[in-house]
PDB file of C-alpha atoms in Angstrom:
ATOM      1  CA  UNK A   1     -28.610  10.361   0.357  1.00 72.00           C
ATOM      2  CA  UNK A   2     -26.381  11.608   3.545  1.00 75.00           C
ATOM      3  CA  UNK A   3     -26.914   8.129   5.332  1.00 77.00           C
ATOM      4  CA  UNK A   4     -25.586   6.371   1.903  1.00 74.00           C
ATOM      5  CA  UNK A   5     -28.502   4.281   1.896  1.00 75.00           C
ATOM      6  CA  UNK A   6     -28.749   3.941  -1.786  1.00 75.00           C
ATOM      7  CA  UNK A   7     -24.948   3.519  -2.190  1.00 70.00           C
ATOM      8  CA  UNK A   8     -24.659   6.003  -5.208  1.00 71.00           C
ATOM      9  CA  UNK A   9     -21.159   6.623  -3.874  1.00 73.00           C
ATOM     10  CA  UNK A  10     -18.942   5.044  -1.263  1.00 75.00           C
ATOM     11  CA  UNK A  11     -17.418   6.580   1.834  1.00 77.00           C
ATOM     12  CA  UNK A  12     -13.650   6.685   1.650  1.00 81.00           C
ATOM     13  CA  UNK A  13     -11.989   4.053   3.881  1.00 79.00           C
ATOM     14  CA  UNK A  14      -8.530   2.863   4.431  1.00 82.00           C
ATOM     15  CA  UNK A  15      -7.178  -0.283   3.185  1.00 84.00           C
ATOM     16  CA  UNK A  16      -7.128  -2.970   5.382  1.00 83.00           C
ATOM     17  CA  UNK A  17      -3.863  -4.223   6.687  1.00 83.00           C
ATOM     18  CA  UNK A  18      -3.712  -7.321   4.694  1.00 86.00           C
ATOM     19  CA  UNK A  19      -4.881  -5.719   1.518  1.00 89.00           C
ATOM     20  CA  UNK A  20      -2.054  -2.905   2.029  1.00 90.00           C
ATOM     21  CA  UNK A  21       0.554  -6.040   2.412  1.00 91.00           C
ATOM     22  CA  UNK A  22      -0.742  -7.568  -0.493  1.00 93.00           C
ATOM     23  CA  UNK A  23      -0.814  -4.471  -2.720  1.00 95.00           C
ATOM     24  CA  UNK A  24       2.793  -3.632  -1.810  1.00 94.00           C
ATOM     25  CA  UNK A  25       4.002  -7.411  -2.870  1.00 95.00           C
ATOM     26  CA  UNK A  26       1.898  -7.368  -5.828  1.00 96.00           C
ATOM     27  CA  UNK A  27       3.059  -4.217  -7.235  1.00 96.00           C
ATOM     28  CA  UNK A  28       6.748  -5.194  -6.712  1.00 96.00           C
ATOM     29  CA  UNK A  29       5.991  -8.583  -8.353  1.00 95.00           C
ATOM     30  CA  UNK A  30       6.775 -10.537  -5.239  1.00 95.00           C
ATOM     31  CA  UNK A  31       3.230 -11.783  -4.075  1.00 96.00           C
ATOM     32  CA  UNK A  32       2.895 -15.475  -4.346  1.00 95.00           C
ATOM     33  CA  UNK A  33      -0.428 -16.003  -5.997  1.00 93.00           C
ATOM     34  CA  UNK A  34      -0.688 -19.788  -5.444  1.00 93.00           C
ATOM     35  CA  UNK A  35      -4.127 -20.820  -4.547  1.00 94.00           C
ATOM     36  CA  UNK A  36      -4.979 -23.023  -1.745  1.00 93.00           C
ATOM     37  CA  UNK A  37      -2.661 -25.019   0.723  1.00 92.00           C
ATOM     38  CA  UNK A  38      -2.181 -24.769   4.376  1.00 92.00           C
ATOM     39  CA  UNK A  39      -1.880 -21.517   6.431  1.00 88.00           C
ATOM     40  CA  UNK A  40       1.974 -20.198   6.894  1.00 90.00           C
ATOM     41  CA  UNK A  41       3.503 -18.440   9.811  1.00 85.00           C
ATOM     42  CA  UNK A  42       4.334 -14.850   9.075  1.00 82.00           C
ATOM     43  CA  UNK A  43       7.951 -13.858   8.519  1.00 80.00           C
ATOM     44  CA  UNK A  44      10.316 -11.435   7.045  1.00 80.00           C
ATOM     45  CA  UNK A  45      10.680 -13.584   3.742  1.00 88.00           C
ATOM     46  CA  UNK A  46       6.983 -14.802   3.440  1.00 90.00           C
ATOM     47  CA  UNK A  47       5.319 -13.417   0.323  1.00 92.00           C
ATOM     48  CA  UNK A  48       2.122 -15.637   0.344  1.00 92.00           C
ATOM     49  CA  UNK A  49      -1.049 -13.756   0.219  1.00 93.00           C
ATOM     50  CA  UNK A  50      -2.219 -12.321   3.572  1.00 86.00           C
ATOM     51  CA  UNK A  51      -5.250 -14.722   3.551  1.00 85.00           C
ATOM     52  CA  UNK A  52      -2.929 -17.581   4.128  1.00 89.00           C
ATOM     53  CA  UNK A  53      -1.032 -16.150   6.864  1.00 83.00           C
ATOM     54  CA  UNK A  54      -1.694 -17.903  10.210  1.00 81.00           C
ATOM     55  CA  UNK A  55      -3.464 -15.862  12.882  1.00 73.00           C
ATOM     56  CA  UNK A  56      -2.247 -16.269  16.534  1.00 71.00           C
ATOM     57  CA  UNK A  57      -1.720 -13.692  19.495  1.00 68.00           C
ATOM     58  CA  UNK A  58       2.067 -14.515  19.435  1.00 68.00           C
ATOM     59  CA  UNK A  59       2.818 -14.849  15.817  1.00 65.00           C
ATOM     60  CA  UNK A  60       1.415 -11.719  14.526  1.00 67.00           C
ATOM     61  CA  UNK A  61       3.096 -10.010  11.358  1.00 69.00           C
ATOM     62  CA  UNK A  62       4.418  -6.826  12.817  1.00 72.00           C
ATOM     63  CA  UNK A  63       3.778  -4.676   9.775  1.00 73.00           C
ATOM     64  CA  UNK A  64       0.026  -6.000   9.248  1.00 74.00           C
ATOM     65  CA  UNK A  65      -0.472  -5.370  13.071  1.00 72.00           C
ATOM     66  CA  UNK A  66       0.402  -1.539  12.780  1.00 74.00           C
ATOM     67  CA  UNK A  67      -2.396  -1.094  10.376  1.00 73.00           C
ATOM     68  CA  UNK A  68      -5.326  -2.557  12.521  1.00 71.00           C
ATOM     69  CA  UNK A  69      -5.100  -6.015  11.990  1.00 67.00           C
ATOM     70  CA  UNK A  70      -8.034  -8.067  12.828  1.00 65.00           C
ATOM     71  CA  UNK A  71      -7.941  -8.769  16.533  1.00 63.00           C
ATOM     72  CA  UNK A  72      -7.795 -12.448  17.374  1.00 62.00           C
ATOM     73  CA  UNK A  73      -9.217 -11.745  20.959  1.00 62.00           C
ATOM     74  CA  UNK A  74     -12.307  -9.743  19.676  1.00 60.00           C
ATOM     75  CA  UNK A  75     -13.832 -12.257  17.168  1.00 59.00           C
ATOM     76  CA  UNK A  76     -11.482 -10.785  14.360  1.00 61.00           C
ATOM     77  CA  UNK A  77     -13.089  -7.294  14.517  1.00 63.00           C
ATOM     78  CA  UNK A  78     -11.237  -4.382  13.381  1.00 63.00           C
ATOM     79  CA  UNK A  79     -10.659  -1.098  14.743  1.00 67.00           C
ATOM     80  CA  UNK A  80      -9.969   1.780  12.266  1.00 70.00           C
ATOM     81  CA  UNK A  81      -7.377   4.391  13.245  1.00 66.00           C
ATOM     82  CA  UNK A  82      -4.828   6.622  11.794  1.00 71.00           C
ATOM     83  CA  UNK A  83      -1.729   7.026  13.787  1.00 70.00           C
ATOM     84  CA  UNK A  84       1.722   8.178  13.230  1.00 75.00           C
ATOM     85  CA  UNK A  85       3.069   4.537  13.313  1.00 78.00           C
ATOM     86  CA  UNK A  86       1.502   3.858  10.299  1.00 79.00           C
ATOM     87  CA  UNK A  87       3.234   6.665   8.086  1.00 81.00           C
ATOM     88  CA  UNK A  88       6.558   5.765   9.794  1.00 85.00           C
ATOM     89  CA  UNK A  89       5.852   1.905   9.153  1.00 82.00           C
ATOM     90  CA  UNK A  90       5.640   2.861   5.414  1.00 86.00           C
ATOM     91  CA  UNK A  91       8.591   4.818   5.329  1.00 89.00           C
ATOM     92  CA  UNK A  92      10.918   2.789   7.447  1.00 90.00           C
ATOM     93  CA  UNK A  93       9.639  -0.825   7.091  1.00 88.00           C
ATOM     94  CA  UNK A  94      11.886  -3.235   4.978  1.00 90.00           C
ATOM     95  CA  UNK A  95       8.774  -4.450   3.110  1.00 89.00           C
ATOM     96  CA  UNK A  96       8.227  -0.851   1.827  1.00 92.00           C
ATOM     97  CA  UNK A  97      11.485  -0.082   0.969  1.00 94.00           C
ATOM     98  CA  UNK A  98      12.374  -3.267  -0.812  1.00 95.00           C
ATOM     99  CA  UNK A  99       8.873  -2.926  -2.523  1.00 95.00           C
ATOM    100  CA  UNK A 100       9.580   0.485  -3.682  1.00 96.00           C
ATOM    101  CA  UNK A 101      12.894  -0.552  -4.964  1.00 96.00           C
ATOM    102  CA  UNK A 102      11.608  -3.653  -7.011  1.00 97.00           C
ATOM    103  CA  UNK A 103       8.606  -1.523  -8.435  1.00 97.00           C
ATOM    104  CA  UNK A 104      10.973   1.154  -9.667  1.00 96.00           C
ATOM    105  CA  UNK A 105      12.948  -1.561 -11.330  1.00 96.00           C
ATOM    106  CA  UNK A 106       9.790  -2.579 -13.127  1.00 95.00           C
ATOM    107  CA  UNK A 107       9.613   0.832 -14.987  1.00 94.00           C
ATOM    108  CA  UNK A 108      11.272   1.390 -18.292  1.00 92.00           C
ATOM    109  CA  UNK A 109      14.796   2.938 -17.485  1.00 90.00           C
ATOM    110  CA  UNK A 110      14.478   5.277 -20.622  1.00 94.00           C
ATOM    111  CA  UNK A 111      11.420   6.893 -19.407  1.00 95.00           C
ATOM    112  CA  UNK A 112      11.867  10.842 -19.057  1.00 95.00           C
ATOM    113  CA  UNK A 113      11.034  11.968 -15.620  1.00 96.00           C
ATOM    114  CA  UNK A 114       7.520  13.266 -16.709  1.00 96.00           C
ATOM    115  CA  UNK A 115       6.913  10.086 -18.171  1.00 96.00           C
ATOM    116  CA  UNK A 116       8.283   8.221 -15.340  1.00 97.00           C
ATOM    117  CA  UNK A 117       5.791  10.521 -12.723  1.00 97.00           C
ATOM    118  CA  UNK A 118       2.810   9.754 -14.895  1.00 97.00           C
ATOM    119  CA  UNK A 119       3.532   6.127 -15.040  1.00 97.00           C
ATOM    120  CA  UNK A 120       4.259   5.836 -11.439  1.00 97.00           C
ATOM    121  CA  UNK A 121       1.007   7.858 -10.576  1.00 97.00           C
ATOM    122  CA  UNK A 122      -0.917   5.335 -12.984  1.00 96.00           C
ATOM    123  CA  UNK A 123       0.650   2.371 -11.479  1.00 96.00           C
ATOM    124  CA  UNK A 124       0.476   3.182  -7.734  1.00 96.00           C
ATOM    125  CA  UNK A 125      -2.463   5.644  -7.493  1.00 95.00           C
ATOM    126  CA  UNK A 126      -4.633   4.833 -10.447  1.00 93.00           C
ATOM    127  CA  UNK A 127      -4.698   8.418 -11.957  1.00 95.00           C
ATOM    128  CA  UNK A 128      -2.729  10.959 -13.596  1.00 96.00           C
ATOM    129  CA  UNK A 129      -0.840  13.663 -11.661  1.00 97.00           C
ATOM    130  CA  UNK A 130      -2.458  17.040 -11.511  1.00 96.00           C
ATOM    131  CA  UNK A 131      -0.306  19.908 -13.162  1.00 96.00           C
ATOM    132  CA  UNK A 132       0.771  20.907  -9.856  1.00 97.00           C
ATOM    133  CA  UNK A 133       1.710  17.722  -8.743  1.00 96.00           C
ATOM    134  CA  UNK A 134       3.708  16.966 -11.816  1.00 97.00           C
ATOM    135  CA  UNK A 135       5.708  19.998 -11.214  1.00 97.00           C
ATOM    136  CA  UNK A 136       6.399  18.993  -7.648  1.00 97.00           C
ATOM    137  CA  UNK A 137       7.220  15.658  -8.769  1.00 96.00           C
ATOM    138  CA  UNK A 138       9.651  16.899 -11.502  1.00 97.00           C
ATOM    139  CA  UNK A 139      11.333  19.069  -8.860  1.00 97.00           C
ATOM    140  CA  UNK A 140      11.548  16.190  -6.501  1.00 96.00           C
ATOM    141  CA  UNK A 141      13.046  13.916  -9.240  1.00 96.00           C
ATOM    142  CA  UNK A 142      15.493  16.785 -10.223  1.00 95.00           C
ATOM    143  CA  UNK A 143      16.601  17.155  -6.686  1.00 95.00           C
ATOM    144  CA  UNK A 144      16.804  13.448  -5.956  1.00 91.00           C
ATOM    145  CA  UNK A 145      17.650  11.417  -9.072  1.00 89.00           C
ATOM    146  CA  UNK A 146      16.864   8.102  -7.274  1.00 90.00           C
ATOM    147  CA  UNK A 147      13.587   7.292  -8.534  1.00 95.00           C
ATOM    148  CA  UNK A 148      12.977   4.631  -5.908  1.00 95.00           C
ATOM    149  CA  UNK A 149      12.794   7.305  -3.307  1.00 95.00           C
ATOM    150  CA  UNK A 150       9.949   8.800  -5.408  1.00 96.00           C
ATOM    151  CA  UNK A 151       8.151   5.745  -5.638  1.00 97.00           C
ATOM    152  CA  UNK A 152       8.679   5.082  -1.974  1.00 95.00           C
ATOM    153  CA  UNK A 153       6.989   8.706  -1.460  1.00 94.00           C
ATOM    154  CA  UNK A 154       4.018   7.496  -3.572  1.00 96.00           C
ATOM    155  CA  UNK A 155       3.508   4.559  -1.229  1.00 94.00           C
ATOM    156  CA  UNK A 156       2.828   6.804   1.453  1.00 91.00           C
ATOM    157  CA  UNK A 157       0.487   8.926  -0.409  1.00 92.00           C
ATOM    158  CA  UNK A 158      -3.233   9.139   0.789  1.00 89.00           C
ATOM    159  CA  UNK A 159      -4.519   7.829  -2.541  1.00 92.00           C
ATOM    160  CA  UNK A 160      -2.420   4.659  -2.279  1.00 93.00           C
ATOM    161  CA  UNK A 161      -3.775   3.714   1.074  1.00 88.00           C
ATOM    162  CA  UNK A 162      -7.561   4.852   0.801  1.00 86.00           C
ATOM    163  CA  UNK A 163     -10.354   2.907  -1.195  1.00 83.00           C
ATOM    164  CA  UNK A 164     -12.379   5.507  -2.820  1.00 78.00           C
TER     165      UNK A 164
END
């Protein structure tokens, strides 16, 4: 089934911009899950689900627009791109840094580095680390005891951004 007609497998695809934004806020415990209500203008402190963000050509959320937001001028069609600005946005944006700090704070502080690594992988990537990954992660945590930097790096991992 090379054309994937029978859907026995799914082609990998990147998360849509809104799903990525909502995932960051949900994992950090910031996402406002209120159902219904009017749309809201995006802003630095808006934590409503992306579904409720107002769409206009002038009031676009900068973080969401970097990750191929639906184009208002093209009947909300999306282009799928992989550009360096996306990785830079996840490394440098206030949303990603703040989310990484809050995600780290939600973990039990008494976990060993190996337990923390496994828990972070399960929480963020929905899988356990391979033996090689675990060794690399433990070396990273030994050199950088700030666990929020480790979580921040996992947010940039391909497995976090891709739906398989």
